PDB file of C-alpha atoms in Angstrom:
ATOM      1  CA  ASP A  16      -0.197  -0.027   0.520  1.00  0.00           C
ATOM      2  CA  GLN A  17       2.034   3.146  -1.491  1.00  0.00           C
ATOM      3  CA  GLN A  18       0.219   5.772   1.668  1.00  0.00           C
ATOM      4  CA  VAL A  19       2.599   8.642  -0.572  1.00  0.00           C
ATOM      5  CA  LYS A  20       2.385   8.570  -4.493  1.00  0.00           C
ATOM      6  CA  GLN A  21       4.501  10.991  -6.828  1.00  0.00           C
ATOM      7  CA  ASN A  22       2.540  10.037  -9.678  1.00  0.00           C
ATOM      8  CA  SER A  23       5.108  11.015 -12.571  1.00  0.00           C
ATOM      9  CA  PRO A  24       8.549   9.789 -12.647  1.00  0.00           C
ATOM     10  CA  SER A  25      10.737  12.510 -14.425  1.00  0.00           C
ATOM     11  CA  LEU A  26      10.153  15.720 -15.356  1.00  0.00           C
ATOM     12  CA  SER A  27      11.791  18.600 -18.172  1.00  0.00           C
ATOM     13  CA  VAL A  28      12.489  22.368 -18.046  1.00  0.00           C
ATOM     14  CA  GLN A  29      14.326  24.961 -19.055  1.00  0.00           C
ATOM     15  CA  GLU A  30      16.092  26.698 -17.588  1.00  0.00           C
ATOM     16  CA  GLY A  31      14.774  29.791 -15.724  1.00  0.00           C
ATOM     17  CA  ARG A  32      11.225  28.636 -15.763  1.00  0.00           C
ATOM     18  CA  ILE A  33       8.883  27.232 -12.916  1.00  0.00           C
ATOM     19  CA  SER A  34       9.024  23.402 -11.888  1.00  0.00           C
ATOM     20  CA  ILE A  35       6.269  22.358 -10.292  1.00  0.00           C
ATOM     21  CA  LEU A  36       6.698  18.792  -8.525  1.00  0.00           C
ATOM     22  CA  ASN A  37       3.706  17.182  -7.404  1.00  0.00           C
ATOM     23  CA  CYS A  38       2.567  14.347  -4.414  1.00  0.00           C
ATOM     24  CA  ASP A  39       0.145  12.808  -3.143  1.00  0.00           C
ATOM     25  CA  TYR A  40      -1.044  11.238   0.381  1.00  0.00           C
ATOM     26  CA  THR A  41      -3.780   8.331   1.486  1.00  0.00           C
ATOM     27  CA  ASN A  42      -3.562   8.515   5.041  1.00  0.00           C
ATOM     28  CA  SER A  43      -5.096  11.644   7.171  1.00  0.00           C
ATOM     29  CA  MET A  44      -2.933  10.592   9.946  1.00  0.00           C
ATOM     30  CA  PHE A  45       0.274  12.234   7.937  1.00  0.00           C
ATOM     31  CA  ASP A  46       0.641  15.580   9.592  1.00  0.00           C
ATOM     32  CA  TYR A  47       4.020  16.544   8.945  1.00  0.00           C
ATOM     33  CA  PHE A  48       6.150  16.672   4.741  1.00  0.00           C
ATOM     34  CA  LEU A  49       9.073  17.209   4.124  1.00  0.00           C
ATOM     35  CA  TRP A  50      10.464  17.663   0.014  1.00  0.00           C
ATOM     36  CA  TYR A  51      14.412  15.742  -0.107  1.00  0.00           C
ATOM     37  CA  LYS A  52      16.469  16.292  -3.051  1.00  0.00           C
ATOM     38  CA  LYS A  53      18.800  13.295  -4.409  1.00  0.00           C
ATOM     39  CA  TYR A  54      21.689  13.547  -6.187  1.00  0.00           C
ATOM     40  CA  PRO A  55      23.323  10.144  -7.660  1.00  0.00           C
ATOM     41  CA  ALA A  56      25.881   8.677  -4.839  1.00  0.00           C
ATOM     42  CA  GLU A  57      24.511  10.503  -2.507  1.00  0.00           C
ATOM     43  CA  GLY A  58      22.520  10.654   0.493  1.00  0.00           C
ATOM     44  CA  PRO A  59      18.772  12.673   0.554  1.00  0.00           C
ATOM     45  CA  THR A  60      19.838  16.311   1.499  1.00  0.00           C
ATOM     46  CA  PHE A  61      16.618  17.974   3.060  1.00  0.00           C
ATOM     47  CA  LEU A  62      15.235  20.933   1.203  1.00  0.00           C
ATOM     48  CA  ILE A  63      11.999  22.362   3.115  1.00  0.00           C
ATOM     49  CA  SER A  64       8.978  21.402   5.218  1.00  0.00           C
ATOM     50  CA  ILE A  65       5.726  21.835   5.516  1.00  0.00           C
ATOM     51  CA  SER A  66       3.289  21.773   8.845  1.00  0.00           C
ATOM     52  CA  SER A  67      -0.377  20.413   8.274  1.00  0.00           C
ATOM     53  CA  ILE A  68      -0.859  23.661  10.137  1.00  0.00           C
ATOM     54  CA  LYS A  69       0.095  25.584   7.209  1.00  0.00           C
ATOM     55  CA  ASP A  70      -0.860  25.596   2.993  1.00  0.00           C
ATOM     56  CA  LYS A  71       2.532  27.511   2.130  1.00  0.00           C
ATOM     57  CA  ASN A  72       5.695  27.142   3.572  1.00  0.00           C
ATOM     58  CA  GLU A  73       9.049  29.164   1.345  1.00  0.00           C
ATOM     59  CA  ASP A  74      12.278  29.162   1.905  1.00  0.00           C
ATOM     60  CA  GLY A  75      14.664  31.124  -1.379  1.00  0.00           C
ATOM     61  CA  ARG A  76      13.383  29.716  -4.771  1.00  0.00           C
ATOM     62  CA  PHE A  77      11.758  26.751  -2.382  1.00  0.00           C
ATOM     63  CA  THR A  78       8.215  26.832  -2.231  1.00  0.00           C
ATOM     64  CA  VAL A  79       6.030  23.861  -0.835  1.00  0.00           C
ATOM     65  CA  PHE A  80       2.026  24.277  -1.306  1.00  0.00           C
ATOM     66  CA  LEU A  81      -0.485  22.056   0.627  1.00  0.00           C
ATOM     67  CA  ASN A  82      -4.304  21.059   0.193  1.00  0.00           C
ATOM     68  CA  LYS A  83      -5.078  18.982   2.627  1.00  0.00           C
ATOM     69  CA  SER A  84      -7.798  18.381   2.187  1.00  0.00           C
ATOM     70  CA  ALA A  85      -7.528  17.247  -1.840  1.00  0.00           C
ATOM     71  CA  LYS A  86      -4.294  15.124   0.147  1.00  0.00           C
ATOM     72  CA  HIS A  87      -2.129  17.384  -2.221  1.00  0.00           C
ATOM     73  CA  LEU A  88       1.139  18.965  -1.670  1.00  0.00           C
ATOM     74  CA  SER A  89       3.531  20.281  -4.656  1.00  0.00           C
ATOM     75  CA  LEU A  90       7.585  21.729  -4.542  1.00  0.00           C
ATOM     76  CA  HIS A  91       7.811  24.714  -6.983  1.00  0.00           C
ATOM     77  CA  ILE A  92      10.909  26.243  -7.537  1.00  0.00           C
ATOM     78  CA  VAL A  93      11.496  28.910  -9.731  1.00  0.00           C
ATOM     79  CA  PRO A  94      14.174  30.339 -10.957  1.00  0.00           C
ATOM     80  CA  SER A  95      14.747  26.649 -11.949  1.00  0.00           C
ATOM     81  CA  GLN A  96      19.024  26.044 -12.781  1.00  0.00           C
ATOM     82  CA  PRO A  97      20.551  22.947 -14.648  1.00  0.00           C
ATOM     83  CA  GLY A  98      21.914  22.073 -10.186  1.00  0.00           C
ATOM     84  CA  ASP A  99      18.333  21.322  -9.721  1.00  0.00           C
ATOM     85  CA  SER A 100      18.462  18.725 -11.773  1.00  0.00           C
ATOM     86  CA  ALA A 101      18.062  15.467  -9.371  1.00  0.00           C
ATOM     87  CA  VAL A 102      15.681  12.782  -7.673  1.00  0.00           C
ATOM     88  CA  TYR A 103      12.662  14.929  -5.814  1.00  0.00           C
ATOM     89  CA  PHE A 104      11.188  12.991  -2.934  1.00  0.00           C
ATOM     90  CA  CYS A 105       8.314  14.189  -0.841  1.00  0.00           C
ATOM     91  CA  ALA A 106       8.154  12.022   2.388  1.00  0.00           C
ATOM     92  CA  ALA A 107       5.494  12.419   4.760  1.00  0.00           C
ATOM     93  CA  SER A 108       5.165  11.258   8.503  1.00  0.00           C
ATOM     94  CA  MET A 109       2.675  11.758  11.058  1.00  0.00           C
ATOM     95  CA  SER A 110       2.862  12.936  15.483  1.00  0.00           C
ATOM     96  CA  GLY A 111       1.821  10.797  18.114  1.00  0.00           C
ATOM     97  CA  GLY A 112       3.557   8.248  17.062  1.00  0.00           C
ATOM     98  CA  ALA A 113       6.692   6.569  18.645  1.00  0.00           C
ATOM     99  CA  THR A 114       9.270   8.048  16.533  1.00  0.00           C
ATOM    100  CA  ASN A 115       8.955  10.322  13.602  1.00  0.00           C
ATOM    101  CA  LYS A 116       9.962   8.214  10.496  1.00  0.00           C
ATOM    102  CA  LEU A 117       9.370   8.971   6.964  1.00  0.00           C
ATOM    103  CA  ILE A 118       7.214   7.430   4.424  1.00  0.00           C
ATOM    104  CA  PHE A 119       8.549   8.412   1.199  1.00  0.00           C
ATOM    105  CA  GLY A 120       7.012   8.488  -2.772  1.00  0.00           C
ATOM    106  CA  THR A 121       9.167   7.042  -5.425  1.00  0.00           C
ATOM    107  CA  GLY A 122      10.627  10.211  -6.483  1.00  0.00           C
ATOM    108  CA  THR A 123      10.317  12.498  -9.712  1.00  0.00           C
ATOM    109  CA  LEU A 124      13.973  12.815 -11.293  1.00  0.00           C
ATOM    110  CA  LEU A 125      13.839  16.575 -12.863  1.00  0.00           C
ATOM    111  CA  ALA A 126      15.994  17.364 -15.765  1.00  0.00           C
ATOM    112  CA  VAL A 127      16.930  20.946 -16.179  1.00  0.00           C
ATOM    113  CA  GLN A 128      17.596  21.828 -19.889  1.00  0.00           C
ATOM    114  CA  PRO A 129      20.444  24.762 -20.115  1.00  0.00           C
TER     115      PRO A 129
ATOM    116  CA  ASP B   5      29.828  20.997  11.658  1.00  0.00           C
ATOM    117  CA  ALA B   6      29.553  17.098  10.632  1.00  0.00           C
ATOM    118  CA  GLY B   7      27.383  15.871   8.923  1.00  0.00           C
ATOM    119  CA  VAL B   8      25.909  11.969   8.613  1.00  0.00           C
ATOM    120  CA  THR B   9      29.046   9.909   8.437  1.00  0.00           C
ATOM    121  CA  GLN B  10      28.696   6.358   6.945  1.00  0.00           C
ATOM    122  CA  SER B  11      30.989   3.624   6.446  1.00  0.00           C
ATOM    123  CA  PRO B  12      31.584   1.458   4.291  1.00  0.00           C
ATOM    124  CA  THR B  13      30.193   3.350   1.018  1.00  0.00           C
ATOM    125  CA  HIS B  14      30.149   0.263  -1.137  1.00  0.00           C
ATOM    126  CA  LEU B  15      29.949  -3.550   0.457  1.00  0.00           C
ATOM    127  CA  ILE B  16      30.446  -6.580  -1.622  1.00  0.00           C
ATOM    128  CA  LYS B  17      28.886 -10.257  -0.221  1.00  0.00           C
ATOM    129  CA  THR B  18      27.164 -13.730  -1.234  1.00  0.00           C
ATOM    130  CA  ARG B  19      24.415 -15.094  -0.173  1.00  0.00           C
ATOM    131  CA  GLY B  20      24.311 -16.066   3.390  1.00  0.00           C
ATOM    132  CA  GLN B  21      27.633 -14.104   4.618  1.00  0.00           C
ATOM    133  CA  GLN B  22      26.962 -11.634   7.047  1.00  0.00           C
ATOM    134  CA  VAL B  23      26.933  -7.763   7.758  1.00  0.00           C
ATOM    135  CA  THR B  24      27.337  -4.379   9.815  1.00  0.00           C
ATOM    136  CA  LEU B  25      27.052  -1.374   8.429  1.00  0.00           C
ATOM    137  CA  ARG B  26      27.837   1.853  10.518  1.00  0.00           C
ATOM    138  CA  CYS B  27      26.941   5.288  11.049  1.00  0.00           C
ATOM    139  CA  SER B  28      27.738   8.605  13.002  1.00  0.00           C
ATOM    140  CA  PRO B  29      24.736  10.988  13.048  1.00  0.00           C
ATOM    141  CA  LYS B  30      25.117  14.532  12.880  1.00  0.00           C
ATOM    142  CA  SER B  31      26.765  16.914  15.898  1.00  0.00           C
ATOM    143  CA  GLY B  32      23.510  17.651  18.638  1.00  0.00           C
ATOM    144  CA  HIS B  33      21.866  15.169  16.925  1.00  0.00           C
ATOM    145  CA  ASP B  34      21.081  11.435  19.366  1.00  0.00           C
ATOM    146  CA  THR B  35      18.667   9.623  17.477  1.00  0.00           C
ATOM    147  CA  VAL B  36      19.148   7.273  14.210  1.00  0.00           C
ATOM    148  CA  SER B  37      17.267   6.363  12.118  1.00  0.00           C
ATOM    149  CA  TRP B  38      18.257   3.777   8.770  1.00  0.00           C
ATOM    150  CA  TYR B  39      16.326   3.058   5.521  1.00  0.00           C
ATOM    151  CA  GLN B  40      16.610   0.543   2.840  1.00  0.00           C
ATOM    152  CA  GLN B  41      16.268   1.795  -1.014  1.00  0.00           C
ATOM    153  CA  ALA B  42      16.148  -0.357  -3.876  1.00  0.00           C
ATOM    154  CA  LEU B  43      16.707   1.098  -7.427  1.00  0.00           C
ATOM    155  CA  GLY B  44      14.177   2.387  -8.607  1.00  0.00           C
ATOM    156  CA  GLN B  45      11.957   3.544  -5.327  1.00  0.00           C
ATOM    157  CA  GLY B  46      12.423   5.580  -2.259  1.00  0.00           C
ATOM    158  CA  PRO B  47      13.963   4.561   1.236  1.00  0.00           C
ATOM    159  CA  GLN B  48      11.599   2.955   2.957  1.00  0.00           C
ATOM    160  CA  PHE B  49      12.519   3.177   6.945  1.00  0.00           C
ATOM    161  CA  ILE B  50      14.025  -0.112   9.434  1.00  0.00           C
ATOM    162  CA  PHE B  51      13.945   0.486  12.412  1.00  0.00           C
ATOM    163  CA  GLN B  52      15.128   3.857  14.637  1.00  0.00           C
ATOM    164  CA  TYR B  53      16.771   4.505  18.006  1.00  0.00           C
ATOM    165  CA  TYR B  54      16.892   6.512  21.298  1.00  0.00           C
ATOM    166  CA  GLU B  55      18.452   6.516  23.937  1.00  0.00           C
ATOM    167  CA  GLU B  56      20.154   3.002  22.863  1.00  0.00           C
ATOM    168  CA  GLU B  57      16.955   1.614  22.517  1.00  0.00           C
ATOM    169  CA  GLU B  58      15.169   0.768  18.935  1.00  0.00           C
ATOM    170  CA  ARG B  59      12.068   2.765  19.341  1.00  0.00           C
ATOM    171  CA  GLN B  60      10.077   1.664  16.049  1.00  0.00           C
ATOM    172  CA  ARG B  61      10.901  -0.913  13.452  1.00  0.00           C
ATOM    173  CA  GLY B  62       9.100  -0.942  10.159  1.00  0.00           C
ATOM    174  CA  ASN B  63       8.717  -3.527   8.268  1.00  0.00           C
ATOM    175  CA  PHE B  64      11.782  -5.742   7.696  1.00  0.00           C
ATOM    176  CA  PRO B  65      12.243  -9.301   9.193  1.00  0.00           C
ATOM    177  CA  ASP B  66      14.517 -10.154  11.889  1.00  0.00           C
ATOM    178  CA  ARG B  67      17.556 -10.850  10.207  1.00  0.00           C
ATOM    179  CA  PHE B  68      18.027  -7.047  10.735  1.00  0.00           C
ATOM    180  CA  SER B  69      19.209  -6.105  13.557  1.00  0.00           C
ATOM    181  CA  GLY B  70      21.188  -2.478  15.347  1.00  0.00           C
ATOM    182  CA  HIS B  71      22.355  -1.357  18.005  1.00  0.00           C
ATOM    183  CA  GLN B  72      23.512   2.773  19.013  1.00  0.00           C
ATOM    184  CA  PHE B  73      26.224   3.259  21.564  1.00  0.00           C
ATOM    185  CA  PRO B  74      26.653   5.777  24.210  1.00  0.00           C
ATOM    186  CA  ASN B  75      28.498   7.958  21.646  1.00  0.00           C
ATOM    187  CA  TYR B  76      25.334   8.322  19.312  1.00  0.00           C
ATOM    188  CA  SER B  77      26.575   6.196  16.804  1.00  0.00           C
ATOM    189  CA  SER B  78      24.810   2.870  14.980  1.00  0.00           C
ATOM    190  CA  GLU B  79      24.906  -0.191  13.784  1.00  0.00           C
ATOM    191  CA  LEU B  80      22.604  -1.775  11.418  1.00  0.00           C
ATOM    192  CA  ASN B  81      22.981  -5.568  11.124  1.00  0.00           C
ATOM    193  CA  VAL B  82      21.642  -8.008   8.349  1.00  0.00           C
ATOM    194  CA  ASN B  83      22.666 -11.545   8.753  1.00  0.00           C
ATOM    195  CA  ALA B  84      21.234 -14.592   5.842  1.00  0.00           C
ATOM    196  CA  LEU B  85      22.239 -12.348   3.434  1.00  0.00           C
ATOM    197  CA  LEU B  86      20.215 -12.591   0.667  1.00  0.00           C
ATOM    198  CA  LEU B  87      20.237 -11.316  -3.317  1.00  0.00           C
ATOM    199  CA  GLY B  88      16.702  -9.609  -2.322  1.00  0.00           C
ATOM    200  CA  ASP B  89      19.676  -7.979  -0.058  1.00  0.00           C
ATOM    201  CA  SER B  90      21.022  -5.994  -2.281  1.00  0.00           C
ATOM    202  CA  ALA B  91      20.404  -1.658  -1.820  1.00  0.00           C
ATOM    203  CA  LEU B  92      21.919   1.774  -0.572  1.00  0.00           C
ATOM    204  CA  TYR B  93      21.172   1.768   3.028  1.00  0.00           C
ATOM    205  CA  LEU B  94      20.411   4.868   4.595  1.00  0.00           C
ATOM    206  CA  CYS B  95      21.408   6.409   8.079  1.00  0.00           C
ATOM    207  CA  ALA B  96      19.141   9.870   9.178  1.00  0.00           C
ATOM    208  CA  SER B  97      20.228  11.488  11.888  1.00  0.00           C
ATOM    209  CA  SER B  98      18.027  13.211  13.861  1.00  0.00           C
ATOM    210  CA  GLU B  99      17.654  15.737  17.354  1.00  0.00           C
ATOM    211  CA  ALA B 100      15.018  14.424  20.291  1.00  0.00           C
ATOM    212  CA  TYR B 101      13.565  17.368  21.976  1.00  0.00           C
ATOM    213  CA  GLY B 102      11.485  18.170  24.418  1.00  0.00           C
ATOM    214  CA  LEU B 103      12.236  15.471  27.947  1.00  0.00           C
ATOM    215  CA  ALA B 104      13.173  12.323  28.169  1.00  0.00           C
ATOM    216  CA  GLY B 105      11.522   9.828  25.564  1.00  0.00           C
ATOM    217  CA  ALA B 106       9.748  12.473  23.265  1.00  0.00           C
ATOM    218  CA  ARG B 107       9.939  12.074  19.770  1.00  0.00           C
ATOM    219  CA  SER B 108      12.538  12.771  17.617  1.00  0.00           C
ATOM    220  CA  THR B 109      11.905  16.125  15.969  1.00  0.00           C
ATOM    221  CA  ASP B 110      10.572  15.329  11.978  1.00  0.00           C
ATOM    222  CA  THR B 111      13.151  16.834  10.511  1.00  0.00           C
ATOM    223  CA  GLN B 112      15.912  13.397   9.715  1.00  0.00           C
ATOM    224  CA  TYR B 113      19.359  14.377   7.900  1.00  0.00           C
ATOM    225  CA  PHE B 114      20.645  11.779   5.524  1.00  0.00           C
ATOM    226  CA  GLY B 115      24.489  10.163   5.439  1.00  0.00           C
ATOM    227  CA  PRO B 116      25.557   9.650   1.928  1.00  0.00           C
ATOM    228  CA  GLY B 117      25.266   5.649   2.363  1.00  0.00           C
ATOM    229  CA  THR B 118      26.602   2.589   1.865  1.00  0.00           C
ATOM    230  CA  ARG B 119      25.937   0.447  -1.646  1.00  0.00           C
ATOM    231  CA  LEU B 120      25.508  -2.645  -0.345  1.00  0.00           C
ATOM    232  CA  THR B 121      25.476  -5.531  -3.102  1.00  0.00           C
ATOM    233  CA  VAL B 122      24.395  -9.378  -2.674  1.00  0.00           C
ATOM    234  CA  LEU B 123      25.883 -12.351  -5.355  1.00  0.00           C
TER     235      LEU B 123
END
């Protein structure tokens, strides 16, 4: 049962344009969401997070939007740069449990073309 | 400020063997989680250690075991290796907040991983 889904395996955008990566989840108990970026042969790097009490969080070129009613979040990267080319993972966790274990999606490969 | 470190980087084993992977958390962090990432998949939670105890385990068999040391570093052990254990093993650390027994904060920081190949 895939509780966190990233339905687009890949995305290609032009340098300077906006990249929009999408993520859907099924478990309404999730209340904290994170985006990680991963280059080959490296571990995931934390990018940005959002709590379920917010619907938007912004950090520089990165903005995450959360739509709780649709169980959907998205990561916007503006403007996109060639160095942003990587696999992006969406992850979710729930408070109230014993730990903050993360449930990951399968990732979206972003290619930013110069 | 040292981030999360893992060793070794790569490892090749044969079926039936045992392996030990090591992790040192980010400075100031005392909680360590382990994840397995198979090819084309997202990382899957194996277990988490806090105060030298396993706090929660994911859907992994008992062949997977771990340990946390007083300095917060951790080991992941896998016995009786199967071909399907070939994967990238990731360690993540986070800072526990609040009083003793409190849950960890939600942001986990990952190490570079150990690539395990089982032949």
